[in-house]
Coordinates of C-alpha atoms and ligand atoms in Angstrom, one line a residue:
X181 CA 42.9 -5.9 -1.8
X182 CA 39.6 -6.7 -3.4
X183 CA 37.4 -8.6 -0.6
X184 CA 36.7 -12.0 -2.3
X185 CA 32.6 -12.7 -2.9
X186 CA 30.5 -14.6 -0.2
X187 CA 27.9 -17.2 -1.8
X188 CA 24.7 -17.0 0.3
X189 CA 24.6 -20.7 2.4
X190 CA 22.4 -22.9 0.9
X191 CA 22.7 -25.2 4.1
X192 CA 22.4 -22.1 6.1
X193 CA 19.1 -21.0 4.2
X194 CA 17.5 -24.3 4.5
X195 CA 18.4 -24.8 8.4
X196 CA 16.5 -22.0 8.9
X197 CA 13.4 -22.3 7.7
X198 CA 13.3 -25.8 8.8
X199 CA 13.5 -24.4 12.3
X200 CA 11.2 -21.8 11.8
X201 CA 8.8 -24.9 10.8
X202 CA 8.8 -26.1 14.1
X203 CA 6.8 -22.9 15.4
X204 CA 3.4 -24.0 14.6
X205 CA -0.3 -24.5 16.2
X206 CA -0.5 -27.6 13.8
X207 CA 2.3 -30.0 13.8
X208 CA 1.8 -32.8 10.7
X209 CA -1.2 -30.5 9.4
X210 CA 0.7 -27.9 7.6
X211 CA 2.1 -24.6 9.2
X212 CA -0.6 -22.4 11.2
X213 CA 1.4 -19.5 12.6
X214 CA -1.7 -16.8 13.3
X215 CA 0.3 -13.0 13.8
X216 CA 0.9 -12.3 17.4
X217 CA 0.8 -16.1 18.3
X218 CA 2.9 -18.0 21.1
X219 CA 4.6 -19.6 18.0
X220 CA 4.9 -16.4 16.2
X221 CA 6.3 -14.6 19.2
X222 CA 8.6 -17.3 19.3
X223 CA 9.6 -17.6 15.6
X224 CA 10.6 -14.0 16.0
X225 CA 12.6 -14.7 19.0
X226 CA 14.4 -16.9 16.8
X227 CA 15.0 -14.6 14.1
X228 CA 16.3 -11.3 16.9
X229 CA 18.5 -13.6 17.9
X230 CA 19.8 -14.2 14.7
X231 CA 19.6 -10.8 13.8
X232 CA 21.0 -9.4 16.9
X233 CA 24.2 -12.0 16.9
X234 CA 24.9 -10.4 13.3
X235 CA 25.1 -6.5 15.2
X236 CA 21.7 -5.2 14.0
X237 CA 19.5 -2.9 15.8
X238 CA 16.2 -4.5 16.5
X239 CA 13.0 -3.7 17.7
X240 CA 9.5 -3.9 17.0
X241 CA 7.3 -1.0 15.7
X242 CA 3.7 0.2 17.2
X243 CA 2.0 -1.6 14.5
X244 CA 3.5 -4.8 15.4
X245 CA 6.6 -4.9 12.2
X246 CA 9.9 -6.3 13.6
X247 CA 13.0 -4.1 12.5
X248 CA 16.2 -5.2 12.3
X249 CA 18.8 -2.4 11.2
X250 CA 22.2 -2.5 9.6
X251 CA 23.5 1.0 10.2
X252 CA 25.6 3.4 7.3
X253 CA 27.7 5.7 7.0
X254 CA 25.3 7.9 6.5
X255 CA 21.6 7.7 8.2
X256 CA 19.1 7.5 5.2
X257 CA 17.4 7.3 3.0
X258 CA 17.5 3.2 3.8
X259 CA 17.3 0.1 1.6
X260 CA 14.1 -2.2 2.8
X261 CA 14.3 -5.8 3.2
X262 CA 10.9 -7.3 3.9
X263 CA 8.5 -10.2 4.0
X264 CA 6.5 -12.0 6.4
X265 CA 6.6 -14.9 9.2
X266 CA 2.3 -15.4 9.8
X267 CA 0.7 -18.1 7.8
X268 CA -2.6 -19.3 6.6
X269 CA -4.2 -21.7 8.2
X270 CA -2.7 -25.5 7.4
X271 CA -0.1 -22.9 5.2
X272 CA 3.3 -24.0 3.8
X273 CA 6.8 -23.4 5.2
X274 CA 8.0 -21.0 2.8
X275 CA 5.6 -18.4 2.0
X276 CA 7.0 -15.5 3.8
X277 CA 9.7 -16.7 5.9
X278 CA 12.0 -17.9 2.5
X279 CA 12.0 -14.1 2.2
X280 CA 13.0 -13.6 5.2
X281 CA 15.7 -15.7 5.8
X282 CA 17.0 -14.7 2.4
X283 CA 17.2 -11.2 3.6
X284 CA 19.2 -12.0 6.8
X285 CA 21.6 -14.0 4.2
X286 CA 22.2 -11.6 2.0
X287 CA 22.8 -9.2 4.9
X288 CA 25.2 -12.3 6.8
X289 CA 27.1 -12.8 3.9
X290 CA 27.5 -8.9 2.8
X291 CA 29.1 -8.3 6.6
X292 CA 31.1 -11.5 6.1
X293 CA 32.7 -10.1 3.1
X294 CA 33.6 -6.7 5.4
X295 CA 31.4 -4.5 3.2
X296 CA 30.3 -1.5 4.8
X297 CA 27.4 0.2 3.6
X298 CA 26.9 4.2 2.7
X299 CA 22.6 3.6 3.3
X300 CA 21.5 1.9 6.3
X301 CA 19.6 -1.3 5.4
X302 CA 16.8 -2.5 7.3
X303 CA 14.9 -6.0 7.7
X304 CA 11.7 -5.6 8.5
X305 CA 9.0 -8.4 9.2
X306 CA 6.0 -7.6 8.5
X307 CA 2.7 -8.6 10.6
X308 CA -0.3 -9.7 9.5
X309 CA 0.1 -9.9 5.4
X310 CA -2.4 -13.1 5.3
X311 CA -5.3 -11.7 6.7
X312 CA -6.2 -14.5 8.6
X313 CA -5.5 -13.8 12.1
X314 CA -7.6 -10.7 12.4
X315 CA -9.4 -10.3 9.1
X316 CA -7.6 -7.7 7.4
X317 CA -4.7 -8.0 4.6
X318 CA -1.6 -6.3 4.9
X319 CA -2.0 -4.9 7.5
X320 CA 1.3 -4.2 9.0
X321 CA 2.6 -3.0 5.7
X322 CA -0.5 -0.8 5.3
X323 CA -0.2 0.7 9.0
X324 CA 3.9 1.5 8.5
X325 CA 2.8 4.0 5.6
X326 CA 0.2 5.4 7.7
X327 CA -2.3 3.7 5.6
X328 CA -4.3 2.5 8.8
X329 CA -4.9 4.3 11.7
X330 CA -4.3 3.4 15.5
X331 CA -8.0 3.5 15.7
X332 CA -8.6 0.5 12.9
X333 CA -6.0 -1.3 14.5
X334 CA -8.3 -1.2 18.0
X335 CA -11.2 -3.1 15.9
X336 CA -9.5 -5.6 14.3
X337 CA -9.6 -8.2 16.5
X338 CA -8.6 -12.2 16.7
X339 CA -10.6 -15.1 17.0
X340 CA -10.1 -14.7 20.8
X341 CA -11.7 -11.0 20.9
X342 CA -8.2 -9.7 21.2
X343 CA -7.3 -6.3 19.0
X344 CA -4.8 -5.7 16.9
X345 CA -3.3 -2.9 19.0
X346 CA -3.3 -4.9 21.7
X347 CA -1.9 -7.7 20.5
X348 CA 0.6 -5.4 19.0
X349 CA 1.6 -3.2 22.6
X350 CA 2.4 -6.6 23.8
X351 CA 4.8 -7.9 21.4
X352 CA 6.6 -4.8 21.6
X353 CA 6.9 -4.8 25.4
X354 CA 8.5 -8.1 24.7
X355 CA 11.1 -7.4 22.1
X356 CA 11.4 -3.2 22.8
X357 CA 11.1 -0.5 20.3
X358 CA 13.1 0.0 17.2
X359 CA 14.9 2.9 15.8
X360 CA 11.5 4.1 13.4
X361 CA 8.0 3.1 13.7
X362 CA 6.9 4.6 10.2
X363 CA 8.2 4.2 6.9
X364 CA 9.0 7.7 5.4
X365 CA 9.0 7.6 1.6
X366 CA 11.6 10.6 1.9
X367 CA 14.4 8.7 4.0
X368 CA 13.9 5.3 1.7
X369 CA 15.6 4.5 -1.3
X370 CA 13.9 1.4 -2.0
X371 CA 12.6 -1.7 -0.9
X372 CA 13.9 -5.3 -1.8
X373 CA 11.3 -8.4 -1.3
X374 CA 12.1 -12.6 -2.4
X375 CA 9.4 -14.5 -2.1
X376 CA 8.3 -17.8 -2.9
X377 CA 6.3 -17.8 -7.0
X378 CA 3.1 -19.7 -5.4
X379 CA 2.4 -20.8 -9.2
X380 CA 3.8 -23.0 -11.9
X381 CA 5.4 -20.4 -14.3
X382 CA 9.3 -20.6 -13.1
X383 CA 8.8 -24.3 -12.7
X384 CA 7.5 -24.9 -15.9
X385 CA 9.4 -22.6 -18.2
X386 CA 12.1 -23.8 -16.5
X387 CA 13.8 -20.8 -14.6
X388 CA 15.3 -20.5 -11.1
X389 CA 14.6 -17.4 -10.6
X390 CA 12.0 -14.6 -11.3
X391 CA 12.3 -10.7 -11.6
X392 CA 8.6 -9.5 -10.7
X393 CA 6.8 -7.0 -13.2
X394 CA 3.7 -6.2 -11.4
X395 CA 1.4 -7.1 -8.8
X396 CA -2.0 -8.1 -8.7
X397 CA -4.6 -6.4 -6.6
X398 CA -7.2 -8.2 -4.7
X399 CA -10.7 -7.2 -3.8
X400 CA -11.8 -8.9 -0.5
X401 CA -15.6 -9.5 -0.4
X402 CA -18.4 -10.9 2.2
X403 CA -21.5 -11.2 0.7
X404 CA -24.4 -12.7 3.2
X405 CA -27.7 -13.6 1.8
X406 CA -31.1 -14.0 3.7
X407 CA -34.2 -15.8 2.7
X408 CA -37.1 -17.6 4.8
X409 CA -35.5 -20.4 7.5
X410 CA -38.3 -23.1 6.3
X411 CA -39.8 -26.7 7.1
X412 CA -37.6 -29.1 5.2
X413 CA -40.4 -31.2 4.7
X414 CA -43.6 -29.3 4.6
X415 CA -42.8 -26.3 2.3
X416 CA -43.3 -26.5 -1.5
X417 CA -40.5 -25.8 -3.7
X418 CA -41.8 -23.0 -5.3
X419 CA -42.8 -21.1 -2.0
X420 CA -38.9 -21.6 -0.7
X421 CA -36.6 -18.9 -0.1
X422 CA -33.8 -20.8 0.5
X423 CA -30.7 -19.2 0.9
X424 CA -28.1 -21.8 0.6
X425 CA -29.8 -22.7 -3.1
X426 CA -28.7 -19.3 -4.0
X427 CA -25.2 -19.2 -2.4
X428 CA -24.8 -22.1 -4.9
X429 CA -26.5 -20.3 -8.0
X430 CA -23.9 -17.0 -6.9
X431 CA -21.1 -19.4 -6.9
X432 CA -21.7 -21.2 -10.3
X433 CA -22.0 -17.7 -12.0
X434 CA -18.9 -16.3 -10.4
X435 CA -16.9 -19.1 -12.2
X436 CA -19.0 -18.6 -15.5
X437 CA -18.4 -14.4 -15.3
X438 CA -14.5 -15.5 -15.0
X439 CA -14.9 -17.8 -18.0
X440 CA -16.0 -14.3 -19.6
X441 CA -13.5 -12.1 -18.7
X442 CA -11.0 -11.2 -21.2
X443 CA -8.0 -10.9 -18.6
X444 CA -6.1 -14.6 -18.5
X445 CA -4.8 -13.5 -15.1
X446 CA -8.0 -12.6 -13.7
X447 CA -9.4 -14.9 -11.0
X448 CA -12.0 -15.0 -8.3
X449 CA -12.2 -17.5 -5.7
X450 CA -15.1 -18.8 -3.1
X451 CA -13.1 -19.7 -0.1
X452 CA -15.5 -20.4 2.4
X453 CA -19.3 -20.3 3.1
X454 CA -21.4 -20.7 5.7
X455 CA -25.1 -21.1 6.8
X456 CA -28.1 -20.8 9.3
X457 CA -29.4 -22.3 10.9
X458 CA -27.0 -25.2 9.4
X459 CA -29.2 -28.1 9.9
X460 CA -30.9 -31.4 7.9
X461 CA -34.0 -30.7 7.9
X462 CA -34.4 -26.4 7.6
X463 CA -34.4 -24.8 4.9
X464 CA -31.3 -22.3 5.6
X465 CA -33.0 -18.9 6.5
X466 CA -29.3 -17.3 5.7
X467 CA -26.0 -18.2 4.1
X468 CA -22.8 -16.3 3.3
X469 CA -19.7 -16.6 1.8
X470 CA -16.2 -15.4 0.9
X471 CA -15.1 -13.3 -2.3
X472 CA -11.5 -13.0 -3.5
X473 CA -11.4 -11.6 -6.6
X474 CA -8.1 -10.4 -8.5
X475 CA -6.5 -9.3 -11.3
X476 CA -2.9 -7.7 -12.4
X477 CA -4.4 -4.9 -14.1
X478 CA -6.6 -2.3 -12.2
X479 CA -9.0 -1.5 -15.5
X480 CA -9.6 -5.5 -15.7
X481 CA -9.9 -5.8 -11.8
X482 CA -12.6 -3.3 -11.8
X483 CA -14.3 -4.9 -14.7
X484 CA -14.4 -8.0 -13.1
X485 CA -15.2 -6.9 -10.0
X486 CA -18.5 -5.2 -11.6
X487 CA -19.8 -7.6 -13.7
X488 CA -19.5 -10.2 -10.9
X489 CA -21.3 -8.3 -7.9
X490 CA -23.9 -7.3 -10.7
X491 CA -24.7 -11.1 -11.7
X492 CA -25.0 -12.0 -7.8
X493 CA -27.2 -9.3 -7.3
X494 CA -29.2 -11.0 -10.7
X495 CA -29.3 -14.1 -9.2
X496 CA -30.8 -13.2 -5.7
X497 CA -33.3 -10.3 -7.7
X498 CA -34.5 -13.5 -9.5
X499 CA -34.3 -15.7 -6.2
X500 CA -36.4 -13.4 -4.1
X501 CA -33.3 -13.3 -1.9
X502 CA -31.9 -10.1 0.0
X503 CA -28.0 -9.4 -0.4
X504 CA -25.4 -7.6 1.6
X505 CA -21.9 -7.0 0.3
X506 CA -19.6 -6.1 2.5
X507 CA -15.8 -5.3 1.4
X508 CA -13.3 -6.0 3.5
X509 CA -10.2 -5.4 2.0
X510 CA -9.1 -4.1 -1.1
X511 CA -5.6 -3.7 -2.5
X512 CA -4.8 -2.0 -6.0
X513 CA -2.5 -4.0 -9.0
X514 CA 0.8 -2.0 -9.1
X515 CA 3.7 -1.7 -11.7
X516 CA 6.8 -2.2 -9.8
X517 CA 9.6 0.5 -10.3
X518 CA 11.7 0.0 -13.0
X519 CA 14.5 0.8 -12.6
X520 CA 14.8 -1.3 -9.9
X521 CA 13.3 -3.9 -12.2
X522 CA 16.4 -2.8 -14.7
X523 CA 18.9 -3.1 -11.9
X524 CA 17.9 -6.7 -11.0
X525 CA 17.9 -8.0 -14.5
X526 CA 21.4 -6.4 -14.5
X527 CA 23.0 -7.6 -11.6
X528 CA 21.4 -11.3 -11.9
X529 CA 23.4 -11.3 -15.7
X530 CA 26.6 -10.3 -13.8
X531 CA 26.0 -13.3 -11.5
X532 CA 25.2 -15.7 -14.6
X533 CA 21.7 -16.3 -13.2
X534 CA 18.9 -16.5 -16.2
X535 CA 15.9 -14.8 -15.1
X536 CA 12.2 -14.7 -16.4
X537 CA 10.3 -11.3 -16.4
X538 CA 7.0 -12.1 -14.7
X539 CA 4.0 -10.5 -13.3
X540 CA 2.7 -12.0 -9.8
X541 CA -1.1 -13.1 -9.2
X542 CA -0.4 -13.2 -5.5
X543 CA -0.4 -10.2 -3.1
X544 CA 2.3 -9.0 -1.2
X545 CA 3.6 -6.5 1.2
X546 CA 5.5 -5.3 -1.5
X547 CA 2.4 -3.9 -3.3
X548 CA 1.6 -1.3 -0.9
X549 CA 5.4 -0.1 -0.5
X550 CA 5.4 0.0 -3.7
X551 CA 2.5 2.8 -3.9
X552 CA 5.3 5.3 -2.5
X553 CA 8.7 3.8 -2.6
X554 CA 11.2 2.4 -5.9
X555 CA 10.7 -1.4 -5.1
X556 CA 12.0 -4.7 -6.5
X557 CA 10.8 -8.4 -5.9
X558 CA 12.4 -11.6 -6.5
X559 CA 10.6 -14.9 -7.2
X560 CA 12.0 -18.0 -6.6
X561 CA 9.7 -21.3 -8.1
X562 CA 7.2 -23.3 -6.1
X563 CA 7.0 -27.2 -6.2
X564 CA 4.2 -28.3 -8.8
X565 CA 3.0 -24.4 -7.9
X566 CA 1.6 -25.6 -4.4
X567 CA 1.1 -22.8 -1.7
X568 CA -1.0 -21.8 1.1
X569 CA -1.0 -26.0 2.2
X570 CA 1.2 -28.4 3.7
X571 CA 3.1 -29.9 0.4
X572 CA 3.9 -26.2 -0.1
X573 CA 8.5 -26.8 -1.1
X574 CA 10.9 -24.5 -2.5
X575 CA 14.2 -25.8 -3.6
X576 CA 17.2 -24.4 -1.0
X577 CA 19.6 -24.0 -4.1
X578 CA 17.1 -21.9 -6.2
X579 CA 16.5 -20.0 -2.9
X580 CA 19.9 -19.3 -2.5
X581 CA 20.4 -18.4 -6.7
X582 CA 17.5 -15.6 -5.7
X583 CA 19.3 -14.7 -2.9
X584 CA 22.6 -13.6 -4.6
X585 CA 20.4 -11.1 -6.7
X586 CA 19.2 -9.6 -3.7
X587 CA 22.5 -9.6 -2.2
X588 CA 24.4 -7.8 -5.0
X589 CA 21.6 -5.7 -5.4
X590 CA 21.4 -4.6 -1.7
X591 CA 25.5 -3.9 -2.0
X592 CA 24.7 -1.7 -5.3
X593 CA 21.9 0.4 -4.1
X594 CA 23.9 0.5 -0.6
X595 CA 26.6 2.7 -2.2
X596 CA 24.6 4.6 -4.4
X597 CA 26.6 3.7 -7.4
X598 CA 23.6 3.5 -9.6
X599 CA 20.6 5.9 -8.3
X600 CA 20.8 9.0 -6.5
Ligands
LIG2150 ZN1 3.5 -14.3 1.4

């Protein structure tokens, strides 16, 4: 007898994240949820629990990424679920953790029909994809490919001097290992992200749901500048080296380079700045700032990229100024796989779900798998495109539209009826 279809729980989906919600440093002032965090150890105690009532394997790897494995018939290569439960500062409730719950759906509902899967398929949570907590993007994804080393993870460290490692030894002891630590490109098939849009495309064209093209990279800049510290008062204009005057000059001519640039998907961004001394009445001796700059096609991201380190370094020529540009993270734009790409579109017409081809300006875990393994991702819309704040809202129904995709997809690639 033919097992009769299980729709993903849209009640179910939107229970979830709400209680995920109430794991934050920040209650009333949007989510804060730094990796490695009481709430974030307690988030994921949440989700094990979850994950462990449904019969999966669980553990957490040496880099900090929480598994949770559905076992098959046969013991690779595996389908990846993934996404991420750490937040910006003031963040949203959805970024991340709608992908997350979405894969433990799909996963609910696929057991609930009896189906049993040829390819193991495996959850994983990845830590650290803001960058917030310990400076460095991606960073779980990165280190599960082997892309960081042990030793990196020793220096990144929290606002509270803690390392990475560290942090990342302890969360294990708590939760115990799980069946793999690295990600072998040999024993994966593919891997299989929804994530919330974080702009206005799917909202304003319209569509529930979104089949990702491509990814943009991001290059991760900070630049410091250093003049004279000064009396406020008693020195000239035109005998100033005032720092802060040409953090302000750099920022003006970062938006006018943009204005320039041919790409319409490149953007750079000035996220936060700083001075010193930071007073009245001194003429700031030094000031730096942040630089995100990003684009969804690596010739135009390296355009960019040049033209806008060369006009700060005109600015502070002509200011007298000293620079030093430091880059601290850097991630490539990536073409996602296509025939996953094919078999999404495919399987989202069998389900009678209309879906718009899109590339994505945000970064994700995603883009680094992607670098080795066939992967997929699924956009669902954002509210007026808000993300990375408070007011940040997706829609449980289009949530749980995205999530049929990825569950049909998962019970396709699961038996190998397609791909080899
Ligand atoms: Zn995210």
């Amino acid at each position: 007898m033919k097992q009769k279809k299980v729709r993903p729980s849209k009640t179910r989906i939107e229970e979830r994240i709400s209680e995920i919600s109430t794991f934050n440093l920040t209650p009333g002032q949007g989510t804060t949820r730094p990796t490695f965090s009481e709430p974030y150890i307690a988030a994921s105690k949440y989700l094990f629990d979850i994950m462990e009532g449904l019969g999966l394997e669980t553990g957490v790897t040496c880099h900090g990424n929480m598994i949770a494995t559905w076992e098959g018939e046969n013991n690779q290569p595996g389908i990846l679920l993934g996404s991420h439960i750490d937040s910006v500062p003031h963040g949203g409730n959805y970024d991340g953790v709608t992908g997350v719950i979405a894969a433990i759906e799909a996963v609910q509902c696929l057991k609930k029909e009896g189906f049993k899967p040829l390819k193991p398929v495996h959850i994983i949570v990845f830590a650290e994809e803001e960058g917030t907590t310990f400076g460095h993007m991606l960073v779980g994804s990165k280190a599960s490919l082997g892309q960081i080393t042990q030793k990196k993870l020793a220096s990144l460290k929290n606002k509270e001097g803690k390392s990475y490692l560290e942090c990342a030894e302890k969360f294990q002891k708590i939760f115990g290992k799980p069946l793999f630590d690295y990600i072998r490109p040999e024993m994966t098939r593919a891997m299989l992200e929804l994530h919330v849009e974080q702009s206005v495309v799917l909202e304003e064209k319209n569509f529930q749901v979104g089949i990702v093209t491509e990814i943009a990279g991001a290059q991760e800049y900070i630049i410091s500048i250093k003049g004279l510290a000064n009396h406020a008062g008693a020195t000239p204009m035109k005998f100033r080296l005032d720092a802060v005057a040409g953090l302000g000059e750099a920022i003006v001519g970062i938006e006018k380079t943009i204005t320039k640039h041919k790409s319409p998907l490149g953007v750079a961004t000035v996220g936060s700045v700083s001075c010193f001394p930071g007073a009245a009445n001194i003429i700031a001796g030094e000031a730096s700032f942040s630089l995100d700059i990003r684009d969804v096609k690596k010739e135009n991201l390296e355009i960019l990229e040049r033209n806008m380190l060369s006009k700060i370094g005109k600015i502070m020529d002509k200011r007298n100024l000293s620079l030093e540009i430091n880059r601290t993270s850097s991630s490539i734009p990536i073409v996602l796989d296509e025939g996953i790409r094919s078999l999404l579109e495919e399987v989202a017409e069998d389900n009678n779900i209309p879906v718009l081809k899109m590339p994505s300006g945000a970064v994700h875990d995603s883009a680094e798998i992607a670098r080795f393994i066939p992967t997929g991702m699924i956009f669902v819309p954002s509210k007026n495109g808000r993300s990375h704040c408070s007011e940040e809202y997706t829609n449980a129904e289009d949530i749980t539209q995205g999530c049929t995709i990825l569950k049909e997809t998962i019970r396709k690639l699961s038996l190998d009826q397609i791909f080899k």
